[in-house]
Short mmCIF file of C-alpha atoms in Angstrom, two decimals:
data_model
loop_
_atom_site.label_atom_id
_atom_site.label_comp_id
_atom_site.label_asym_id
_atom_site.label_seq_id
_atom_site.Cartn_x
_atom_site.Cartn_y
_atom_site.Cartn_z
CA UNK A 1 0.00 0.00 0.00
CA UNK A 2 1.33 3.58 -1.10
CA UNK A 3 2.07 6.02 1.21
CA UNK A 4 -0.02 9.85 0.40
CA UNK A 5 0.78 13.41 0.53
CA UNK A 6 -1.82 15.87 0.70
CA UNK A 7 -1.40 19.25 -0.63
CA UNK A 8 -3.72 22.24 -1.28
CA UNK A 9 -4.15 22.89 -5.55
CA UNK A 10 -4.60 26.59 -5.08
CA UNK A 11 -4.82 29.19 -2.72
CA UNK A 12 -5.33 27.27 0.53
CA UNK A 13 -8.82 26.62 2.20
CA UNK A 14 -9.54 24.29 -0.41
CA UNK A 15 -11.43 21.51 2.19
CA UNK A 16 -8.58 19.53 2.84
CA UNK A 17 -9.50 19.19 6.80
CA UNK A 18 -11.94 16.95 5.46
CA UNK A 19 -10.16 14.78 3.15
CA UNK A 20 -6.99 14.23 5.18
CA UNK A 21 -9.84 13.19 7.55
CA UNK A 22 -11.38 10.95 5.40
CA UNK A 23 -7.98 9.15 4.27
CA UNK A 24 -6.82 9.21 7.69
CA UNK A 25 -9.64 5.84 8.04
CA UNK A 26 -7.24 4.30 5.43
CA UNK A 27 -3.41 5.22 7.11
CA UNK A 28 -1.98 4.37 10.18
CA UNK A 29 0.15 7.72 10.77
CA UNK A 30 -0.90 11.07 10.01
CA UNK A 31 2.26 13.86 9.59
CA UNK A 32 1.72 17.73 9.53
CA UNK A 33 4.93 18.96 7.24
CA UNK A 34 4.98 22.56 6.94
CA UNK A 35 3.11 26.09 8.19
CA UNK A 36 2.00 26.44 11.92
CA UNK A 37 -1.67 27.30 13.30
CA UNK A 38 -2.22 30.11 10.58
CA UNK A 39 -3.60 27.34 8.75
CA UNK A 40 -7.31 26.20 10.14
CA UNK A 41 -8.97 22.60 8.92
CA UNK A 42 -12.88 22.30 9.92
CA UNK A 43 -13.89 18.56 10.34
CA UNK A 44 -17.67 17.82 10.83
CA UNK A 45 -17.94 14.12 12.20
CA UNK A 46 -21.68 13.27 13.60
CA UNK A 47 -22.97 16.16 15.31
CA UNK A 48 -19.67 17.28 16.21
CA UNK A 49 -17.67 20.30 14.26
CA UNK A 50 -13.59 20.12 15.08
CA UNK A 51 -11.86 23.18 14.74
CA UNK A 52 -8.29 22.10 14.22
CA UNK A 53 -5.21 24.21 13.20
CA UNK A 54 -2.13 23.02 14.07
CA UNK A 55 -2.56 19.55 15.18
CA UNK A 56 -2.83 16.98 12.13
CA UNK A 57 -6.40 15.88 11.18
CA UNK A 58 -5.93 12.09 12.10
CA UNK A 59 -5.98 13.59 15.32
CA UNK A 60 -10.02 13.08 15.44
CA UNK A 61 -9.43 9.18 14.63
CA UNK A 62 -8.83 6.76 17.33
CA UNK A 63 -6.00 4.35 17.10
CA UNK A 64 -4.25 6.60 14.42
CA UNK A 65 -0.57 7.98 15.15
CA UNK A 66 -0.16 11.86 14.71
CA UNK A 67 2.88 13.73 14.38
CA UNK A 68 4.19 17.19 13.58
CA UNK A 69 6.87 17.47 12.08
CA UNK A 70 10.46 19.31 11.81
CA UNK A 71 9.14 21.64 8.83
CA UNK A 72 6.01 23.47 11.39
CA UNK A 73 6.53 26.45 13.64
CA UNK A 74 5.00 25.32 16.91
CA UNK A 75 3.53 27.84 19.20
CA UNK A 76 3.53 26.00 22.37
CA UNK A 77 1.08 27.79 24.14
CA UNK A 78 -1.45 27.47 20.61
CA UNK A 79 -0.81 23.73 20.49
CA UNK A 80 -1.57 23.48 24.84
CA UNK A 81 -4.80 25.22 23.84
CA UNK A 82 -5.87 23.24 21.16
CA UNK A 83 -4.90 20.10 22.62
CA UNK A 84 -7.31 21.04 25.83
CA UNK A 85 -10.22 22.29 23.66
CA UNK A 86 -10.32 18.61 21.72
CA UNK A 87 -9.69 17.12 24.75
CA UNK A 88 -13.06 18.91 26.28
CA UNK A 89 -14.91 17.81 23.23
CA UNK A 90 -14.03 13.83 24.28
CA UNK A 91 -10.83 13.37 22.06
CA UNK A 92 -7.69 11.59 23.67
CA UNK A 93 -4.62 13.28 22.86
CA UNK A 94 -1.46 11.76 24.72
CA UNK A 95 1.73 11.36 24.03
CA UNK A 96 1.19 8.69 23.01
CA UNK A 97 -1.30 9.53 19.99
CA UNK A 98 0.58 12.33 19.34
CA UNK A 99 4.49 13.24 18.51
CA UNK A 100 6.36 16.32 17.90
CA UNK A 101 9.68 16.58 16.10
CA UNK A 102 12.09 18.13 18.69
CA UNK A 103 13.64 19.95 15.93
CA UNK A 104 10.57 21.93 15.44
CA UNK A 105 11.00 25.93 15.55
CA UNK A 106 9.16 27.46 18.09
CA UNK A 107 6.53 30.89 17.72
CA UNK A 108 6.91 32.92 20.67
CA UNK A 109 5.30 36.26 21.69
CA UNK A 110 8.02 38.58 20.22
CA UNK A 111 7.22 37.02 16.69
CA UNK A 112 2.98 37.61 16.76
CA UNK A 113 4.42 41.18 17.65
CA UNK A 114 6.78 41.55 14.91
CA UNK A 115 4.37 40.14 12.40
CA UNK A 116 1.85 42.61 13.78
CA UNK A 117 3.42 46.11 13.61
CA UNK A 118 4.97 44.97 10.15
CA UNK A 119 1.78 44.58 8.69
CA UNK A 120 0.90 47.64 10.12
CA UNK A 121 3.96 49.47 9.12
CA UNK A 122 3.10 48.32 5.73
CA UNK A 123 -0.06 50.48 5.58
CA UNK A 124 -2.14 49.30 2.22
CA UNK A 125 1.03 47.41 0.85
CA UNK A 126 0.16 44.54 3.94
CA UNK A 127 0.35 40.74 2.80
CA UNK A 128 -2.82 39.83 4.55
CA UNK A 129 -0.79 37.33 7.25
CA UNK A 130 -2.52 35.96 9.91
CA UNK A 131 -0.65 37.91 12.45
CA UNK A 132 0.16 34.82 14.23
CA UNK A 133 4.16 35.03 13.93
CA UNK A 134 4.62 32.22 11.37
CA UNK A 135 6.69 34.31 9.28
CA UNK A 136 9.31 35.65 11.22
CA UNK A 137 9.26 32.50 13.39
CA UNK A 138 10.54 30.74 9.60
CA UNK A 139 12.94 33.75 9.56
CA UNK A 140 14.59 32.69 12.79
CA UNK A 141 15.06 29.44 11.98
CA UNK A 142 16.85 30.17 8.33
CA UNK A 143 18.89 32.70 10.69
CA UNK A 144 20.30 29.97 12.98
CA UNK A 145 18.94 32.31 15.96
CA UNK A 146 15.26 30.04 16.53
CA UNK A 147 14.18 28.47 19.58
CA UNK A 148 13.60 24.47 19.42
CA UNK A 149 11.20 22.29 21.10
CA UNK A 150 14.39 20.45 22.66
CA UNK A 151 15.94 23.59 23.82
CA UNK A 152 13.27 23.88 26.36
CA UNK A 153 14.79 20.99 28.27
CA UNK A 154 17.79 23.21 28.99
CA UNK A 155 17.62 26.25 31.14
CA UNK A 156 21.17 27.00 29.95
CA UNK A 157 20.70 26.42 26.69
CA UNK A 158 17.49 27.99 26.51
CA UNK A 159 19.03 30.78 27.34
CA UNK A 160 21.91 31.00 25.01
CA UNK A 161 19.00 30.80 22.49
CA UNK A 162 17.26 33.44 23.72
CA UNK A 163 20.17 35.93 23.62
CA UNK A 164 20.74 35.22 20.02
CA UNK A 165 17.68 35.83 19.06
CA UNK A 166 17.17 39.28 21.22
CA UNK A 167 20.09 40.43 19.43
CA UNK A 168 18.50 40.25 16.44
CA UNK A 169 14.50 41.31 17.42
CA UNK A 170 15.78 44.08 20.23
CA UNK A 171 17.52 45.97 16.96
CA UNK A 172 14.04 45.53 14.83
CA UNK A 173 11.77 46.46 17.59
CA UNK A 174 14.04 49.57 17.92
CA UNK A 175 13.28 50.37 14.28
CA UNK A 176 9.24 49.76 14.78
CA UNK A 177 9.35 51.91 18.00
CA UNK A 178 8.66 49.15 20.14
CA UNK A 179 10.37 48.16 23.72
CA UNK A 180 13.10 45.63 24.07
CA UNK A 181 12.09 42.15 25.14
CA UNK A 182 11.79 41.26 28.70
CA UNK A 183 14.35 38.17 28.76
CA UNK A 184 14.07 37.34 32.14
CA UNK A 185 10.15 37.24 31.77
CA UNK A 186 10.05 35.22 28.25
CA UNK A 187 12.85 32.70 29.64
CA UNK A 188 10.08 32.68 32.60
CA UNK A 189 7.00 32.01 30.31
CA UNK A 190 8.76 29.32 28.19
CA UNK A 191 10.53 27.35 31.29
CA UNK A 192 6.59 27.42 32.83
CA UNK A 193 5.01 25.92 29.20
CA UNK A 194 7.95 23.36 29.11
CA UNK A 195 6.19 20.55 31.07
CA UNK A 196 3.01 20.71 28.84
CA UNK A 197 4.53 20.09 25.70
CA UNK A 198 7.73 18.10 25.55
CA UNK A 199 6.11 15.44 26.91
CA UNK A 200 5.06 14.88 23.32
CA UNK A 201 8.51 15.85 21.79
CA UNK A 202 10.50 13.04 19.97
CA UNK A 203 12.69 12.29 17.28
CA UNK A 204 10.09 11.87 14.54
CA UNK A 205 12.28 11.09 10.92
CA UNK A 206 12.96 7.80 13.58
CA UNK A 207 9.57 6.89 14.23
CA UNK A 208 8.78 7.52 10.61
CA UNK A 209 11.77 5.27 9.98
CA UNK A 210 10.64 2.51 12.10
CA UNK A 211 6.99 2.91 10.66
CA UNK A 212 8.16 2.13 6.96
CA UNK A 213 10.14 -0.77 7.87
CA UNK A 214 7.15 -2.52 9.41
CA UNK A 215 4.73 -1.43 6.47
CA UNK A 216 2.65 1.30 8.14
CA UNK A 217 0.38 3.91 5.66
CA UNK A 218 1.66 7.19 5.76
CA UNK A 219 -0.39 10.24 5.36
CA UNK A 220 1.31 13.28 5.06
CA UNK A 221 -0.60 16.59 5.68
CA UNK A 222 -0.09 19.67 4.10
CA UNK A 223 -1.04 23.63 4.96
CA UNK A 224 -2.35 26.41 2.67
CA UNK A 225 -1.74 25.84 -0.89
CA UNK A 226 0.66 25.60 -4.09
CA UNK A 227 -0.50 29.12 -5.12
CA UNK A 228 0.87 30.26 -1.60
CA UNK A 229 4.54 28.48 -1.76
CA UNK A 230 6.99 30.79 -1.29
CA UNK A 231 8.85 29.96 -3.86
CA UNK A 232 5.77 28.91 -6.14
CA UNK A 233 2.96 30.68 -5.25
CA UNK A 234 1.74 34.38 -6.02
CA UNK A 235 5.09 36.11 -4.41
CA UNK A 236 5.08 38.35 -2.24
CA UNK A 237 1.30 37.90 -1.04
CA UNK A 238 2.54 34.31 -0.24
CA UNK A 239 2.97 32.16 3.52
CA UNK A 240 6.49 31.98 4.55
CA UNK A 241 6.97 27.86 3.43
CA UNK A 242 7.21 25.34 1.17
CA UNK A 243 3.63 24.12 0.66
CA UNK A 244 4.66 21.96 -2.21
CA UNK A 245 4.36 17.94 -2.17
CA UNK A 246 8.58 17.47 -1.79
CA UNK A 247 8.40 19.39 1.53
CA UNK A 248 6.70 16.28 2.82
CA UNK A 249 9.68 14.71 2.94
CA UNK A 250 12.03 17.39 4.21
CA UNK A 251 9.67 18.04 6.81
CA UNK A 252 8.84 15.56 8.33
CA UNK A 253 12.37 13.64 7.96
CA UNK A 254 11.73 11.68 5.19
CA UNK A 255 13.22 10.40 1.75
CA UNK A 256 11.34 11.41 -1.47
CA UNK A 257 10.75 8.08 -2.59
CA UNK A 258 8.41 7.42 0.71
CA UNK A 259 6.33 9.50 -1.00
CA UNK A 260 4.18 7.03 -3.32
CA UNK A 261 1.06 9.28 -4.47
CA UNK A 262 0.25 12.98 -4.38
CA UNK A 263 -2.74 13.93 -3.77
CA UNK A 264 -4.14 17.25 -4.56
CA UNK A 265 -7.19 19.40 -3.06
CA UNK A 266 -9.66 21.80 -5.31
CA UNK A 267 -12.84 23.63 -4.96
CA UNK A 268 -15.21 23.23 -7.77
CA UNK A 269 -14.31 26.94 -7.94
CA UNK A 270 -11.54 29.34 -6.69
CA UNK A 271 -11.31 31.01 -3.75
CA UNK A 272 -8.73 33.27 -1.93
CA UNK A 273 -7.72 34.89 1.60
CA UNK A 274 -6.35 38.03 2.02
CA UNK A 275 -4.02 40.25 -0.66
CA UNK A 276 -2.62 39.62 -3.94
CA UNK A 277 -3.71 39.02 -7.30
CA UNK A 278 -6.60 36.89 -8.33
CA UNK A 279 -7.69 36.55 -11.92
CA UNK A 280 -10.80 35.39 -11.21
CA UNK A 281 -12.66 37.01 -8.65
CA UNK A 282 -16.05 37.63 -8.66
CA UNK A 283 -17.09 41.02 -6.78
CA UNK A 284 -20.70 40.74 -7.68
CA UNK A 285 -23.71 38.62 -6.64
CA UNK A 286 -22.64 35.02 -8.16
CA UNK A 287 -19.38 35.88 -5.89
CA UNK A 288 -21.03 36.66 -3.25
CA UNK A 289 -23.93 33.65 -3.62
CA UNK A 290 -20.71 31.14 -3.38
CA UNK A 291 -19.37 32.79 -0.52
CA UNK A 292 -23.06 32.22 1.51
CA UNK A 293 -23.39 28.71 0.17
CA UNK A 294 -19.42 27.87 0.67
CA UNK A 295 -19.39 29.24 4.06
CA UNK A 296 -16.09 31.09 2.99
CA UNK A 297 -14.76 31.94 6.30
CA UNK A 298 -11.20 31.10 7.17
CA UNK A 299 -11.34 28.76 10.27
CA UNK A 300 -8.64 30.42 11.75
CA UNK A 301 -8.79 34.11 11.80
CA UNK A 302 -13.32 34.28 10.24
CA UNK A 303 -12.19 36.78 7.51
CA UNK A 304 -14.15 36.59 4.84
CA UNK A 305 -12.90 34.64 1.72
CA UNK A 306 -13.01 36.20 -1.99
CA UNK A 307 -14.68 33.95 -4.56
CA UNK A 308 -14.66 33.50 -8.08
CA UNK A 309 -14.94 30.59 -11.13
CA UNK A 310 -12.50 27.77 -11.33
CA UNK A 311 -9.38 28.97 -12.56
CA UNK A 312 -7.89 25.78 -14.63
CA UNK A 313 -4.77 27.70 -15.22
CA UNK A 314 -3.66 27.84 -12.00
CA UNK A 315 -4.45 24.40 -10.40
CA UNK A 316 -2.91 22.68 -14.07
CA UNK A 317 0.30 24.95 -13.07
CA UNK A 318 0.34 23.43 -9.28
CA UNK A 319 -0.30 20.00 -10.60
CA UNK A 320 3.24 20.28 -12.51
CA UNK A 321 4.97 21.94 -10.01
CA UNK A 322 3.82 19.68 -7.37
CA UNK A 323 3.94 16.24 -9.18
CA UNK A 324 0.03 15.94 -8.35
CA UNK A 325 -1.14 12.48 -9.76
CA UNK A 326 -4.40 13.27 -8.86
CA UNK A 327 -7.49 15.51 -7.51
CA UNK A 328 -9.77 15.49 -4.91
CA UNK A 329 -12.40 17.47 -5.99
CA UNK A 330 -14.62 19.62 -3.38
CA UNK A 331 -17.72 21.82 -3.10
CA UNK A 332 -19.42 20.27 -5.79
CA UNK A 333 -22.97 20.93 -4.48
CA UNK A 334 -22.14 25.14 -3.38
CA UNK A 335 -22.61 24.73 -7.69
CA UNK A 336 -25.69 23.80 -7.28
CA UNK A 337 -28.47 25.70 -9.44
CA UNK A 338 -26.35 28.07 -11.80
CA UNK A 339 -27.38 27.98 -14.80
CA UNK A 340 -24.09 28.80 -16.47
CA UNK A 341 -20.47 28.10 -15.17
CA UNK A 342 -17.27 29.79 -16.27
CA UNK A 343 -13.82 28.07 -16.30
CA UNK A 344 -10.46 29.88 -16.58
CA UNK A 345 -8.49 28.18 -19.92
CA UNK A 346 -5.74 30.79 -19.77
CA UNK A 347 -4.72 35.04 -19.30
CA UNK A 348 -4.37 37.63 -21.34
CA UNK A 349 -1.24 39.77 -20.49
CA UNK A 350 -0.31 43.07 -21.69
CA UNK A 351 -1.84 42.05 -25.41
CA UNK A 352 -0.56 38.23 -24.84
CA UNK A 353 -2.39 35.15 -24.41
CA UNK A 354 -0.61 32.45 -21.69
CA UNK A 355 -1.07 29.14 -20.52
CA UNK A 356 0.44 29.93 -16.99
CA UNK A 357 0.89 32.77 -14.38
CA UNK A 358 4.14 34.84 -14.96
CA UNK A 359 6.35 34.98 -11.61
CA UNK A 360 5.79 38.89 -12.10
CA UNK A 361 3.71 40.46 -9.77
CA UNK A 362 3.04 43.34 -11.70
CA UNK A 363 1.90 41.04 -14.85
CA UNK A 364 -0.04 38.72 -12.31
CA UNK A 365 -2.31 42.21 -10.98
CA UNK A 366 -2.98 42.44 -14.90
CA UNK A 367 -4.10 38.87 -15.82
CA UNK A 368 -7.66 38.74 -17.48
CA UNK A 369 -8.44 35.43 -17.53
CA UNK A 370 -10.27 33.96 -20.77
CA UNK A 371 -13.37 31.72 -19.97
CA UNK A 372 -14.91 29.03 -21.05
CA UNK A 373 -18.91 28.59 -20.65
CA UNK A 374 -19.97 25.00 -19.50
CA UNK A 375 -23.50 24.43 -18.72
CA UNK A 376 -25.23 24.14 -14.94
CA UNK A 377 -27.35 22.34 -13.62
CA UNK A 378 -30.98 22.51 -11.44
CA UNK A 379 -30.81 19.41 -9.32
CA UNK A 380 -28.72 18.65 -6.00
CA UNK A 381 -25.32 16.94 -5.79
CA UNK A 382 -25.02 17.67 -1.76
CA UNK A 383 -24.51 14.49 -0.61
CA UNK A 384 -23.98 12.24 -3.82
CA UNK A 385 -22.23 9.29 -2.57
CA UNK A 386 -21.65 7.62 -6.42
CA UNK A 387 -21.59 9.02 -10.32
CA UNK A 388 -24.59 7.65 -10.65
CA UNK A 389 -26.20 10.28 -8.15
CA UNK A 390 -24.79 12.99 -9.87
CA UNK A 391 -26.07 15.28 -12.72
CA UNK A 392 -25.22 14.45 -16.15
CA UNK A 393 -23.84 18.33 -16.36
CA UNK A 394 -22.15 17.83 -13.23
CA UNK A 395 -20.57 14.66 -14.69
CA UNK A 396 -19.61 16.65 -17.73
CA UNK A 397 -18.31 19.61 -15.76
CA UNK A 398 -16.03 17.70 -13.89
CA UNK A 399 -14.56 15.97 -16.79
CA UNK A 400 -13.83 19.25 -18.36
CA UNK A 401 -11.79 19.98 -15.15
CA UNK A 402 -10.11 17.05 -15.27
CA UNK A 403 -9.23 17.45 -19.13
CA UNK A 404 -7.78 21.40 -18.50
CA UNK A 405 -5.77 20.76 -15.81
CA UNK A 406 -4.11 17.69 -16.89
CA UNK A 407 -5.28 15.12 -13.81
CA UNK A 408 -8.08 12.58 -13.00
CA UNK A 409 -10.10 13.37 -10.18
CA UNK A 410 -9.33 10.42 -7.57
CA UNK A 411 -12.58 11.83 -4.77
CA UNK A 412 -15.18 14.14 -5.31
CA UNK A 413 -16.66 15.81 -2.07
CA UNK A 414 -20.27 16.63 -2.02
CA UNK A 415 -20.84 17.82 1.31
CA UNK A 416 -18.55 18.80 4.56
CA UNK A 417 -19.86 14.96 6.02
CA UNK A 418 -17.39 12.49 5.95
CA UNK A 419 -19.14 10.28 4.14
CA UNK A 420 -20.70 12.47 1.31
CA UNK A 421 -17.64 11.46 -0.38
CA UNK A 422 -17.31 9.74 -4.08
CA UNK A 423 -14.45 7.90 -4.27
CA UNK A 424 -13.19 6.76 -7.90
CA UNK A 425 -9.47 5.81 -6.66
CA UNK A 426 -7.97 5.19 -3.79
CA UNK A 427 -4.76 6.90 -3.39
CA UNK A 428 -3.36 4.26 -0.92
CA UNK A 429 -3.66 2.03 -3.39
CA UNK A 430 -0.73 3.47 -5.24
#
């Protein structure tokens, strides 16, 4: 049986809480490889809705190993919280359902702050972050100056940490107008977190190791989307990792070949957080009627997601950057009752047609995308559990996606239940 990586197809928020969730039945370790709690997953099982955002979605599934590996930013007192809140809702998280890498950067206070007054430094030229410190937590770490989960064993060497990295952020916060750091006090508030969460630090590439050798299923969980890699994605209006499928393996502490099938997530349409270009966005009432029907909140931070038609351009462009072999398709039903769709087949740039986004910012801003009509259809797909319960136009719709962006659609999601889920292949099966 194949091992999986799961990785967002476009701009993040594309429902893969759900699948991750749903696969998660099938594999018998469940590994978060990049971002930090900026990125939010919504799982509805029963009656009950799970809220998660840094711990891995297998989480939610009993007898299923979670870890979090080397490649997130952990905010210790973020992951405490969360791990409490599922734990109220009747969810058993130990250590020994869950591991963290003890490599794993930490967030701490003075990076939400940095993060912060940046983005308001920046005035109308902001990024849209989250505000939760993710970026200059990454920053840190590429610096050589971050604080690891295993330094918090270590009063001593906690505190060499800390001095490199105050010697860095006291010289910023000078520039911002804001205070030095109280080092005392933050040496303090991490020594006094300490107990709570290396109890579930550990040397995860080992586990992982050991897991292969005896034949375990591996899912591996990614965070936002291609469109958002920093190398990849829309730069600058971009998160501060590597959200594409061969950061699975560096981290979590894994070769590339463990990585049998990629697996990637898209909305029946397109749909964005925050700044930076987006070809196309609707701003009028068929925008606005997917964002009601969608319920295009982000999970983390409840800002209101932009909408607009399924842009083929860009999820064929993450499929090839990402190795994709194929889609799971999601949000079929929000669809539902249009008469007439619209699907993005390529741009038109400053008087030239394209097949791709340019890495240009300035020509992204400009892209006018060039549409395609496909007919709608009047009956419901919510909760189609086979083809046969779908819509011929539906059918044919999803075909055309899978023709334009160059993949097969492996599950089609109908509905945020579990089981409202059509499944044409299984990605464990390789």
């Amino acid at each position: 049986m194949a091992n999986v990586a799961v990785v967002g197809a476009q701009w993040g928020d594309e429902g893969k809480g759900k699948i991750v969730d749903w696969l998660s039945e099938r594999a018998d370790v469940v590994v978060r490889f990049q971002g930090g709690h900026n990125a939010g997953h919504t799982l509805v099982v029963g009656d009950v809705t799970y809220k998660l955002s840094l711990l891995p979605s297998g989480v939610v599934r009993s007898g299923k190993l979670s870890m979090i590996g080397n490649g997130v930013v952990v905010d210790p007192w973020a992951l405490v919280d969360e791990i409490e809140r599922l734990n109220g809702l009747g969810l058993a998280i130990t250590p020994d359902s869950l591991k963290i890498a003890d490599n794993a950067t930490l967030i701490l206070p003075l990076h939400v702050e940095l993060d912060q007054a940046r983005e308001v430094a920046r005035g109308e030229q902001k990024i849209g972050t989250t505000g939760r410190g993710i970026g200059p937590a990454y920053e840190d770490k590429v610096g050589r100056r971050a604080v690891r989960l295993c330094d918090l064993a270590n009063r001593d060497t906690l505190g060499r940490r800390v001095d490199s990295l105050l010697l860095h952020h006291d010289a910023l916060r000078r520039g911002l107008g804001e205070p030095p750091i109280d080092r005392e006090a933050l040496i303090e508030a991490l020594l006094a977190i300490a107990p709570k969460v290396l109890p579930y630090a550990d040397c995860v590439w080992q586990q992982l190791d050991v897991a292969r050798q005896i034949g375990r299923r591996v899912l591996y969980e990614g965070a936002q989307g291609i469109m958002l890699d920093v190398d990849h994605g829309t730069y600058p209006y971009v998160t501060s990792s590597n959200t594409v499928a061969g950061q699975a393996a560096a981290g979590s502490g894994t070769g590339p070949r463990s990585l049998d099938t990629v697996l990637g997530i898209a909305k029946a349409y397109t749909t964005r957080v925050g700044s930076g270009p987006f070809p196309t966005e609707l701003e009028d009432e068929i925008g606005q009627l997917l964002g009601e029907r969608g319920h295009e909140f982000g999970t983390v931070t409840g800002r209101r997601r932009r909408c607009g038609w399924f842009d083929a351009v860009l999820v064929r462009q993450a499929v090839k950057v990402a190795g994709i072999d194929g889609i799971a398709f999601t949000k079929l039903d929000v669809l539902d009752g249009l008469e007439e769709l619209k699907i993005c087949t390529g741009y038109r740039i400053d008087g030239r047609d394209l097949d791709y986004l340019p890495a240009d910012d300035g020509q992204q801003a400009r892209a006018e995308p060039r549409y395609e009509s496909v007919e709608g259809w009047q009956e419901s797909t919510r909760g189609a559990r086979s083809w046969a319960d779908l819509p011929a136009a539906a059918v044919k719709y999803v075909r055309r996606v899978e023709e334009l962006i160059g993949a097969p659609v492996h599950l089609l999601s109908t509905s945020p239940e579990r089981d409202d889920t059509i499944l044409v292949r299984d990605p464990f099966a390789g």
